[in-house]
XYZ file of C-alpha atoms in Angstrom:
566
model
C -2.263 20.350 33.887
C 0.721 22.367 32.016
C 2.774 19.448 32.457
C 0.308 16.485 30.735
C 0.213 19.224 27.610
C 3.448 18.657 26.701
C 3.411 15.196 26.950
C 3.900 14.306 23.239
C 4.257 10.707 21.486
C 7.895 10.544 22.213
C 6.999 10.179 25.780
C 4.423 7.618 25.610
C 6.521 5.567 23.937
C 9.148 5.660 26.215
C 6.718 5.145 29.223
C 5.587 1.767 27.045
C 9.407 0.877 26.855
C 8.903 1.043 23.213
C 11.980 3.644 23.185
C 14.913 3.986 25.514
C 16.085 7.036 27.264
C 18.595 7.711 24.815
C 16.885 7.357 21.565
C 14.062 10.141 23.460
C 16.804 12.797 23.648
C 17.804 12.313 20.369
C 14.061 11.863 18.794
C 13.865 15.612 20.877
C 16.762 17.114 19.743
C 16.022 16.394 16.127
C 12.606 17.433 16.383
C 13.887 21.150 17.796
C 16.783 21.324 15.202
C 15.281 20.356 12.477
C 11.390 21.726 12.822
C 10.369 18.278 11.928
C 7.120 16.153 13.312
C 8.436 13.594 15.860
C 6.378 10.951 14.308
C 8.037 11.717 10.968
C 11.743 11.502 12.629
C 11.229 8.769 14.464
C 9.334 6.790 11.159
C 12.278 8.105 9.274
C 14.777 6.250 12.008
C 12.194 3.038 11.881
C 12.842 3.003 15.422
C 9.777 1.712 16.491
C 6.773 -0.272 13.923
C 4.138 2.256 12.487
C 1.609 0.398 14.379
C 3.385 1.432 17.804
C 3.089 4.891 16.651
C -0.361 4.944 16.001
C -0.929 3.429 19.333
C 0.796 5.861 21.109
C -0.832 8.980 18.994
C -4.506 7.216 19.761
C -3.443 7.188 23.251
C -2.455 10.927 22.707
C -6.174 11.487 21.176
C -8.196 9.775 23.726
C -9.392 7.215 21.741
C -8.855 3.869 20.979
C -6.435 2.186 18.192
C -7.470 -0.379 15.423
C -4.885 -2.453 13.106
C -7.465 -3.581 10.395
C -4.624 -6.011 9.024
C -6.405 -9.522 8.227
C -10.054 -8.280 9.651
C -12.844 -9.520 7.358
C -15.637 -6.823 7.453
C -19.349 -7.991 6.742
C -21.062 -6.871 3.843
C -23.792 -5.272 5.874
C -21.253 -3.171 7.451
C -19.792 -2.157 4.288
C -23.741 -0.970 3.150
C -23.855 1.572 5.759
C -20.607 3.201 4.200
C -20.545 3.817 0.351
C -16.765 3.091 -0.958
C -16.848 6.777 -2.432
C -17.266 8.002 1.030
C -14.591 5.786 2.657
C -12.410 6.673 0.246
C -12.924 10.397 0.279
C -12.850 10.884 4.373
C -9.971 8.080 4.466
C -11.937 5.800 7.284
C -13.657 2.351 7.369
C -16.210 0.827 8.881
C -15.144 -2.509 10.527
C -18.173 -3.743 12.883
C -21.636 -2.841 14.307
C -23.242 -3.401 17.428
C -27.157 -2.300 18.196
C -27.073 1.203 17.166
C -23.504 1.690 16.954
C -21.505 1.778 13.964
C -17.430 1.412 14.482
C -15.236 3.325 12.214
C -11.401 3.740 11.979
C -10.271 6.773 10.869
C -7.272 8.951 9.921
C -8.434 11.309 11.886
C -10.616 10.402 14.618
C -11.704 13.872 16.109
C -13.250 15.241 12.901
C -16.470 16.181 14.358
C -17.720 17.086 10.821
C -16.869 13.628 9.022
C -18.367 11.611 11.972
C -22.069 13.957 11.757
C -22.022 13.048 7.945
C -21.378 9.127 8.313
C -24.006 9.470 11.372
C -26.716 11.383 9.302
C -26.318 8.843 5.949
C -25.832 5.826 8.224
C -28.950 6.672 10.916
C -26.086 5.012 13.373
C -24.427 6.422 16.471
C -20.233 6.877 15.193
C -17.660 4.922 17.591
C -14.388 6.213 15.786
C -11.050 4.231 15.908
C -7.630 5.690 15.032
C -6.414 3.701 12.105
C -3.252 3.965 10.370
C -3.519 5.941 6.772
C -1.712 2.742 4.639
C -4.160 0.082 6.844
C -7.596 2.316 6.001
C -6.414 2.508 2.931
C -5.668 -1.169 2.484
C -8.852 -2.520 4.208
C -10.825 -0.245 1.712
C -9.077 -1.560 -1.791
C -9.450 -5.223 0.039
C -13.352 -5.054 1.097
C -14.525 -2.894 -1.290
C -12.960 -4.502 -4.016
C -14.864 -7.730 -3.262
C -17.792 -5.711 -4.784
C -19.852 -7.917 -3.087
C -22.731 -5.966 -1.503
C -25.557 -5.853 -3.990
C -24.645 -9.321 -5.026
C -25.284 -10.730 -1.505
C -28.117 -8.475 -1.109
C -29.851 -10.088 -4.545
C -28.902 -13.716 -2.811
C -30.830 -13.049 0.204
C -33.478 -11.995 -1.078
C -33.426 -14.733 -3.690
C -32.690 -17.043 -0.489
C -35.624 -15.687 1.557
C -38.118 -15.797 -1.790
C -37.114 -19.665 -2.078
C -37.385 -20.907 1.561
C -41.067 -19.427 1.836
C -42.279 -21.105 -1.549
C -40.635 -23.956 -1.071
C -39.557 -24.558 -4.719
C -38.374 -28.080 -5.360
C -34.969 -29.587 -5.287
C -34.723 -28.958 -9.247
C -35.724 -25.592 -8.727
C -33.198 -24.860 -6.134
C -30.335 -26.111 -8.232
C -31.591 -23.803 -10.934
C -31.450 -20.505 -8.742
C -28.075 -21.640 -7.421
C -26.674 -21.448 -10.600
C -27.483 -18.423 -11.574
C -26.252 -14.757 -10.433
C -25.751 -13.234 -7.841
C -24.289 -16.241 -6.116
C -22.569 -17.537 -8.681
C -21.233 -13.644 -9.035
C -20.003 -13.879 -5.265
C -18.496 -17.338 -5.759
C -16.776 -15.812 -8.865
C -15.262 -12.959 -6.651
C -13.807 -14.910 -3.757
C -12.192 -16.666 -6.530
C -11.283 -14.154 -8.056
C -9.286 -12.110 -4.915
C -8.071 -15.937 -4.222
C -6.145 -15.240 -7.645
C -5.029 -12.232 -7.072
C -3.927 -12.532 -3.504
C -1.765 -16.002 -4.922
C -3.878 -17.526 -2.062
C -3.482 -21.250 -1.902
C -6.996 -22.381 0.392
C -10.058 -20.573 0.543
C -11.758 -21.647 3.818
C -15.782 -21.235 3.877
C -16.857 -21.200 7.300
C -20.228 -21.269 9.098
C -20.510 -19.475 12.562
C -23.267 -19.066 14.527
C -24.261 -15.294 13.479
C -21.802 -15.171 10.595
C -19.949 -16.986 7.466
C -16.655 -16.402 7.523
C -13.842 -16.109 4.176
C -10.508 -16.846 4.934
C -7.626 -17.120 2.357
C -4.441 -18.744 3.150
C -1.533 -16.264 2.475
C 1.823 -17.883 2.085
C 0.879 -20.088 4.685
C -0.935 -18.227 7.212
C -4.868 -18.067 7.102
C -6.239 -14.402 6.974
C -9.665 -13.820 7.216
C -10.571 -11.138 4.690
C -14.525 -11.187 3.965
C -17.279 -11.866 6.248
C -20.921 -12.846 4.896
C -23.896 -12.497 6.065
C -25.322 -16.106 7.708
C -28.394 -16.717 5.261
C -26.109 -16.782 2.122
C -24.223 -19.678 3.506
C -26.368 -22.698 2.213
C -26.403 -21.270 -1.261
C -22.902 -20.837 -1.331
C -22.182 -24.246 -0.469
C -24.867 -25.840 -3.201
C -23.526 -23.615 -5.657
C -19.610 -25.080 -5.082
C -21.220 -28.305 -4.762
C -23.221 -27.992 -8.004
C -19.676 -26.937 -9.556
C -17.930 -29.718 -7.880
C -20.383 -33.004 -8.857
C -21.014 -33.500 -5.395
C -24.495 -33.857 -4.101
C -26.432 -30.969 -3.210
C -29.052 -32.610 -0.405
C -26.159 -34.872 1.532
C -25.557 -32.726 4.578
C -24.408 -34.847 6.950
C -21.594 -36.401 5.388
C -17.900 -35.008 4.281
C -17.649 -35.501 0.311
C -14.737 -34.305 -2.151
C -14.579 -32.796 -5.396
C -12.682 -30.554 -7.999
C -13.769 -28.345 -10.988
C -12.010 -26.204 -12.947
C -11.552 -22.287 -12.931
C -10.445 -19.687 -15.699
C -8.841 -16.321 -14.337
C -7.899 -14.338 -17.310
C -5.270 -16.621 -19.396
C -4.762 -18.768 -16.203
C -6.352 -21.854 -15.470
C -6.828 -23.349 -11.890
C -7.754 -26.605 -10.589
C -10.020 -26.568 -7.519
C -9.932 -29.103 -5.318
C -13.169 -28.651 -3.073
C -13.721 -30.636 0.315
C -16.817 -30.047 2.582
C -17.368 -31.221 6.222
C -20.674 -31.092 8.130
C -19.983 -28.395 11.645
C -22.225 -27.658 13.946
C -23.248 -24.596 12.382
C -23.488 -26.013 8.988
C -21.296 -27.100 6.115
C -17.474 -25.485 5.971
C -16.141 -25.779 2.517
C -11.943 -25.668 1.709
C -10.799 -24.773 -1.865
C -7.596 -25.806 -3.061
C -5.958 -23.830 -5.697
C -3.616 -25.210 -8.016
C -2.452 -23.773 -11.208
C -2.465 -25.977 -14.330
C -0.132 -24.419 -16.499
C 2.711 -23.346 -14.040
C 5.940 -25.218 -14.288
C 6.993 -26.493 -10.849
C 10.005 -24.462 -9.584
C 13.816 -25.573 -9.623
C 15.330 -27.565 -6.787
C 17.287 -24.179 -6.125
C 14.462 -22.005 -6.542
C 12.910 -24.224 -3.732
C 15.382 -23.518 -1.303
C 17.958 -26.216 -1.840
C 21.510 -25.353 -1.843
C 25.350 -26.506 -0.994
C 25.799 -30.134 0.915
C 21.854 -30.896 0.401
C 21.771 -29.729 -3.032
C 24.405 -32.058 -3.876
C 23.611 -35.031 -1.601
C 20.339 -34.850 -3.320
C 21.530 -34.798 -7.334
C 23.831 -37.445 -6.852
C 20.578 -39.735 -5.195
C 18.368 -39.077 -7.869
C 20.454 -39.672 -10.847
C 21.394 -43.296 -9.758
C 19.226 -45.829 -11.147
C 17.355 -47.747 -8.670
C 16.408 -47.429 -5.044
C 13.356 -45.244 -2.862
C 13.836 -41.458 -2.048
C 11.596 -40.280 0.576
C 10.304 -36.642 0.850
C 9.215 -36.048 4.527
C 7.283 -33.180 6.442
C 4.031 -32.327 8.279
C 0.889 -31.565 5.827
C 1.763 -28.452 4.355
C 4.955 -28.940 4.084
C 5.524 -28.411 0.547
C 6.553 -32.664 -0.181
C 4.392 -32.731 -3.450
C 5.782 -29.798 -5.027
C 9.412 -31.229 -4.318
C 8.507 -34.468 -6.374
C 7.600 -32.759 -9.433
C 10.424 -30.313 -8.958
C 12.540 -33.436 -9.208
C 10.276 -35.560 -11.770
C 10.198 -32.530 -14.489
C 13.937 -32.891 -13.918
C 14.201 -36.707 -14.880
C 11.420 -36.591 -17.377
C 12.503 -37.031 -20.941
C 12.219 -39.053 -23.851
C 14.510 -41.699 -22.686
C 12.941 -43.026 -19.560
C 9.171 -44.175 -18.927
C 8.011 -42.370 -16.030
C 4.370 -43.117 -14.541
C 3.010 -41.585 -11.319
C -0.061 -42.529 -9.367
C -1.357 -39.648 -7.068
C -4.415 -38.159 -5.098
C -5.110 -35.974 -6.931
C -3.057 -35.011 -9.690
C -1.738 -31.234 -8.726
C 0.752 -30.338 -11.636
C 0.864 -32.072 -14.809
C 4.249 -33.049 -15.502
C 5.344 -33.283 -19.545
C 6.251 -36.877 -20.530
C 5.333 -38.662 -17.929
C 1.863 -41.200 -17.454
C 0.269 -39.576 -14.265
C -2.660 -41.733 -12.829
C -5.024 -40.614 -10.344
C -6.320 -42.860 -7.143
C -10.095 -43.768 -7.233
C -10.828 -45.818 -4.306
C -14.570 -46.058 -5.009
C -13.685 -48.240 -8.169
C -10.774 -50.163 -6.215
C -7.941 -48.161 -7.816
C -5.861 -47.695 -4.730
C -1.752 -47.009 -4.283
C -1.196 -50.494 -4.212
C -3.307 -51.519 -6.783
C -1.367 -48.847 -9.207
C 1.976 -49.444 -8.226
C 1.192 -53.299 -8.932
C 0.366 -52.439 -12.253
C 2.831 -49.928 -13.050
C 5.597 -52.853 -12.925
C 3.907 -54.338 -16.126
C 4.073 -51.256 -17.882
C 8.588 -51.329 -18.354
C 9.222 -48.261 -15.698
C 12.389 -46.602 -14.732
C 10.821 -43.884 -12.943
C 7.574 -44.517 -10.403
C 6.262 -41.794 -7.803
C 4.078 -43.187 -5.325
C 2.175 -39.992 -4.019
C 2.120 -41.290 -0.237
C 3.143 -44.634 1.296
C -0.091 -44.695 3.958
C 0.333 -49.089 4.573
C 2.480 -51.987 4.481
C 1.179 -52.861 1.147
C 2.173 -49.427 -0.457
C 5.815 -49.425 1.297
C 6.482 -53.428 0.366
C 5.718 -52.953 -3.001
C 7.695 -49.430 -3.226
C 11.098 -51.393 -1.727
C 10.428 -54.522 -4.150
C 9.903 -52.062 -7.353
C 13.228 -50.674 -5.957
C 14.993 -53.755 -5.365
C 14.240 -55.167 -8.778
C 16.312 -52.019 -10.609
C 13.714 -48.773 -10.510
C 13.584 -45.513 -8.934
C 10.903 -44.768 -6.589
C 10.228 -41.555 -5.251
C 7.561 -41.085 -2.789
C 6.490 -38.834 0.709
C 5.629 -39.559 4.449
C 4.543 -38.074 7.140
C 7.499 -37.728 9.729
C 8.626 -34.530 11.316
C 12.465 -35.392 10.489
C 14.145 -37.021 7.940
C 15.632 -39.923 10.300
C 12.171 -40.299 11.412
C 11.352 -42.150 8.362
C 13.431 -45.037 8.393
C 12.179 -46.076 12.522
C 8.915 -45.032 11.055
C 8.880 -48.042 7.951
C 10.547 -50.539 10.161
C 7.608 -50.115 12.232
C 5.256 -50.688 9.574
C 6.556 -54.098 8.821
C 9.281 -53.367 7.125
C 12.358 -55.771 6.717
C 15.377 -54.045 7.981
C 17.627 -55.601 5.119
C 15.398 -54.912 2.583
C 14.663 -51.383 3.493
C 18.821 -50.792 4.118
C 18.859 -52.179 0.551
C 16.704 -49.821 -1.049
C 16.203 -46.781 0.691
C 19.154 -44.433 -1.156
C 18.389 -41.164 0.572
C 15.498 -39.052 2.869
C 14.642 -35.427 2.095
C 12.802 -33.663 5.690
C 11.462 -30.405 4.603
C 9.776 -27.320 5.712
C 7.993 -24.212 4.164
C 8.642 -20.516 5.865
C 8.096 -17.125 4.644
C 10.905 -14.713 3.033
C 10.907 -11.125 3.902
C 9.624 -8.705 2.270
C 12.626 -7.007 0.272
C 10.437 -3.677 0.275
C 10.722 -3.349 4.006
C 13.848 -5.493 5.194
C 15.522 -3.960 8.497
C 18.851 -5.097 9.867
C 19.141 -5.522 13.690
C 21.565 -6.522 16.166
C 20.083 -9.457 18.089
C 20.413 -9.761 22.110
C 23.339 -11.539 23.244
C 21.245 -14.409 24.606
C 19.963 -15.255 20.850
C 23.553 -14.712 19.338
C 24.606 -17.792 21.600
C 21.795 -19.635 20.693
C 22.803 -19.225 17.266
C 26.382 -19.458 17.861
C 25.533 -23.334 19.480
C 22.632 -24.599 17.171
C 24.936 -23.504 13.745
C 28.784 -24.841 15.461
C 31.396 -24.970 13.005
C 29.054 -23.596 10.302
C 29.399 -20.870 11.671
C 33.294 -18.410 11.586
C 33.470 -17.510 15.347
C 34.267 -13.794 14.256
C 31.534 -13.340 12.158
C 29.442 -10.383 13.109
C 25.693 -11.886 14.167
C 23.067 -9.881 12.386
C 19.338 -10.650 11.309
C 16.702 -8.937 9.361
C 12.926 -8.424 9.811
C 10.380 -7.122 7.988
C 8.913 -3.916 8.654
C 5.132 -4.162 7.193
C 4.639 -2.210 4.108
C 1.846 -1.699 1.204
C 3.739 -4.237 -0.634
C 3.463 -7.301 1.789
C 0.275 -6.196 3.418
C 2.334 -4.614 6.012
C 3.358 -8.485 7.166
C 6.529 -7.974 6.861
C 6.612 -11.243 4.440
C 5.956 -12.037 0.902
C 7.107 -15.480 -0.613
C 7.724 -18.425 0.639
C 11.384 -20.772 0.569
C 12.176 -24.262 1.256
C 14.700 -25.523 4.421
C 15.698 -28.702 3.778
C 17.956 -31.723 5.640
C 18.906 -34.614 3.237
C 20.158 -38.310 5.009
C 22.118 -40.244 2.631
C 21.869 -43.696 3.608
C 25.655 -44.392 3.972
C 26.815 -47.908 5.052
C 27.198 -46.614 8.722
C 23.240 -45.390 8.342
C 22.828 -48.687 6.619
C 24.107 -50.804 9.731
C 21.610 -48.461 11.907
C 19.002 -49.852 10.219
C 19.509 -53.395 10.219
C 20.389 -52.683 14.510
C 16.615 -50.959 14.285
C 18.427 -47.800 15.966
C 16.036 -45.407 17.240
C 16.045 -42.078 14.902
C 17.742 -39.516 17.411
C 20.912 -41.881 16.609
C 20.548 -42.157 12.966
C 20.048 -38.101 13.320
C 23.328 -37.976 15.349
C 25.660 -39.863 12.883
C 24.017 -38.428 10.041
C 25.378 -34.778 11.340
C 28.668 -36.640 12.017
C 28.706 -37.130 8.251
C 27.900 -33.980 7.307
C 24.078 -33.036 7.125
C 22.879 -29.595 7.922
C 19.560 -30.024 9.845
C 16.789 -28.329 9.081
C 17.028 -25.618 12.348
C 20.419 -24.851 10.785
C 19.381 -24.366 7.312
C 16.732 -21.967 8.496
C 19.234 -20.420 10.679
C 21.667 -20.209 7.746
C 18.636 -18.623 6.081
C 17.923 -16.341 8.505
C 21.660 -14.945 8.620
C 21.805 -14.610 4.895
C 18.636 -12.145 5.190
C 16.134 -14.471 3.684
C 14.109 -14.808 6.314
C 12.992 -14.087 9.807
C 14.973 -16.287 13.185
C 10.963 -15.982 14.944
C 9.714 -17.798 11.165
C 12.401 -20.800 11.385
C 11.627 -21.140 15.284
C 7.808 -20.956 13.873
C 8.407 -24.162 11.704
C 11.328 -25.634 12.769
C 11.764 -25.520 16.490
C 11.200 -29.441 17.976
């Protein structure tokens, strides 16, 4: 039909109500003015994502769209496709089904390219439209692994072993050599690279799974082929001390990693699954100094609350949060702080993450009896001023935290509470005495890690009227009542993996325990109260330091509601 012809990408978005009226005209008018392509005028604009686009052109096409942003493609796929031919025709191979082999491509209707990739894969082609920067990406990413002939050499190493049946000594033997100590070495290695701060190993029924966790979020970025994952986990295992033939039971270990000049603790933890073992690496960098209190995210009221609690002499500060929250990483922020020459400061943790300079850091070992309690007991032989007490998990831990504080030292330690007024309810109903915890508690830090936007692709928009208020009421007098409302996103670019995000910041509320908080306590007030007078007093909560946040252009309003919202 004459009519459908013209139909160009202009008007599909606007049918999807990615684009009003308005902005059509003007994409139009442009696009006859200025001889320009209408998807370079309206990328130019950045009125809609790139991803939209591409949707809208695939629709165009006739065939479907594929974002390949955090898809892990298995190495099987990846042999059908050499890397030199992916990168020459610009496409990817992401999955396979029977015969059918599915490929996203810049160009999708390139009847020559798909005969090629059908004649040196002996598969039928199912092309996808992909955008140019995601093929592009998903090629460096899977490619880059370089894993295929390593996991080729495993399984066939696998296979050779399970039909002769080698012995246990054997096994270990084979496990430590290449190629799977080669793959272990390159999951590793992209860990590195990607600043990942997990690596999640996971079993599935047809498939094991890689999945890094990016500045929080999990992305799954390789997939392996399901016979390689018992050597995998034997090899980590051999690494980590931990015994290869115990299956059925969860067991914990660490071993050490080099990465050019870098050095990296691992901390490994396996759990038995239905489909088999899944394995969790912790990273954590040996030689990197923990980062400032205002590097963290700390500023104004809290900053200030918090410097004038630590540098008094005696009493407990509490770090709270959910796991993940970033509580450890605000101790030692504070601890390389205090350490010097002048005071004694001893830690006892599990496990040790950052090594701190001057102070005596012990590690828990509950299999020989050393436990929190049993540390802390001993540390007040050994003339402290400073003690960190990783977590307070029982009434032991917590009474001997308040009677180390009570008898002149400073205690720093964590908990797990969502807020910080949740903490002080939270030791009272431990066993706690409320005198003795009004006594000694000086001051509670709640805390929560989002992600910053990228400042490649940071975009200013007006919000909707309905969000403005919301602002306007959660933020009150923090906020100028003529200030203009405006937020930022991020776009999705090459530089943040087109996320939008890269880097992570702090938001923070800190409680000082005033006398009025103090008198809370001892009436065993329920934390919503303790909250409310706290605010009276002057804390920013954490919603309005990620709001505040989120106005200044450091992050994203949807990121603070992701963490933040009760």
């Amino acid at each position: 039909m004459p009519q459908s012809a013209q139909v160009g990408i202009e008007d599909i978005l606007y049918r999807q109500g990615a684009i009003n009226a308005s902005q059509l005209s003007a994409i139009k008018l442009e696009a006859i003015n200025s001889g320009q392509p209408v998807e370079k005028i309206i990328l130019q604009h950045q009125i809609v994502p790139p991803s939209k686009i591409g949707a809208a052109r695939a629709q165009l096409l006739g065939v479907p769209f594929i974002s390949l942003e955090g898809k892990g493609v298995s190495v099987e796929v990846l042999n059908y496709v050499p890397e030199a031919v992916a990168r020459r025709y610009h496409l990817m191979p992401f999955d396979k089904k029977a015969d059918k082999l599915f490929v996203a491509m810049e160009d999708p209707l390139d009847l020559q390219v798909i005969q090629f990739i059908e004649k040196k894969s002996g598969l039928f082609i199912k092309p996808y439209l992909a955008l140019p920067e995601d093929i592009a990406k998903s090629v460096n990413e899977q490619y880059a692994q370089n894993l295929t002939s390593e996991v080729t050499s495993a399984l066939e190493e696998v296979s050779s072993f399970q039909k002769n049946e080698e012995p246990q000594e054997e096994k270990a033997e084979i496990i430590r050599e290449a190629p799977v100590a080669n793959i272990i070495s390159q999951l590793l290695d992209y860990a590195v690279r990607t600043k990942s701060s997990d690596i999640h190993i996971e079993p599935m029924e047809d498939r094991t799974r890689v999945r890094y966790r990016i500045d929080g979020i999990l992305h799954e970025k390789v997939v392996l082929p399901r016979g390689v994952h018992d050597a995998l986990v034997s090899r980590i295992k051999i690494l980590s001390n931990l015994k290869i033939e115990e299956k059925r039971l969860p067991q914990d270990g660490r071993f050490s990693y080099t990465s050019g000049k870098a050095i990296y603790d691992l901390r490994v933890s396996t759990v038995p699954t239905i489909y088999g073992e899944k394995v969790v690496m912790r990273l954590l960098p040996k030689s990197v100094t923990p980062p400032t209190l205002q590097e963290l995210g700390l500023r104004g009221t809290a900053l200030k609350n918090l410097d004038i609690q630590i540098t008094r002499p005696h009493g407990i500060i509490l770090i709270c949060g959910p796991t993940g929250s970033g509580k450890t990483t605000t101790l030692y922020s504070i601890l390389t702080r205090l350490s010097t020459t002048k005071v004694n400061v001893l830690t006892v943790e599990d496990p040790v993450e950052y090594r701190i300079p001057g102070a005596n850091q012990v590690q828990v070992n509950p299999l020989i009896g050393l436990t929190f309690a049993d540390a802390l007991r001993s540390f007040l032989r050994q003339d402290p001023n400073i003690m960190l007490v990783g977590e307070i998990r029982d009434n032991e831990t917590a009474d001997l935290a308040i009677q180390a504080a009570l008898t002149g030292h400073e205690v720093f330690s964590t908990l797990h509470t969502n807020t910080a007024a949740g903490a002080l309810p939270r030791l009272l109903d431990m066993g706690m005495e409320p005198f003795l915890l009004a006594s000694s508690i000086n001051g509670v830090v709640g805390q929560r890690i989002l992600r910053k936007i990228c400042p490649s692709c940071k975009q200013e928009y007006t919000p909707p009227d309905e969000v403005v208020q919301n602002i306007r009421g959660v933020l009150g007098k923090l906020l100028s009542p003529e200030r203009a409302i405006k937020l930022y996103k991020g776009a999705g670019c090459a530089e943040c993996g087109n996320t939008g995000y890269q880097g992570r910041i702090g938001i923070f509320e800190v409680l000082v325990v005033s006398n009025k908080i103090m008198n809370l306590i001892l009436e065993r007030a329920s934390s919503q109260k303790i909250e409310d007078v706290s605010i009276e007093e002057g804390m920013i909560t954490l919603k309005q330091d990620g709001y505040l946040k989120a106005l200044e252009g450091v992050t994203a309003l949807e990121e603070v509601l992701r963490v933040a919202e009760d």
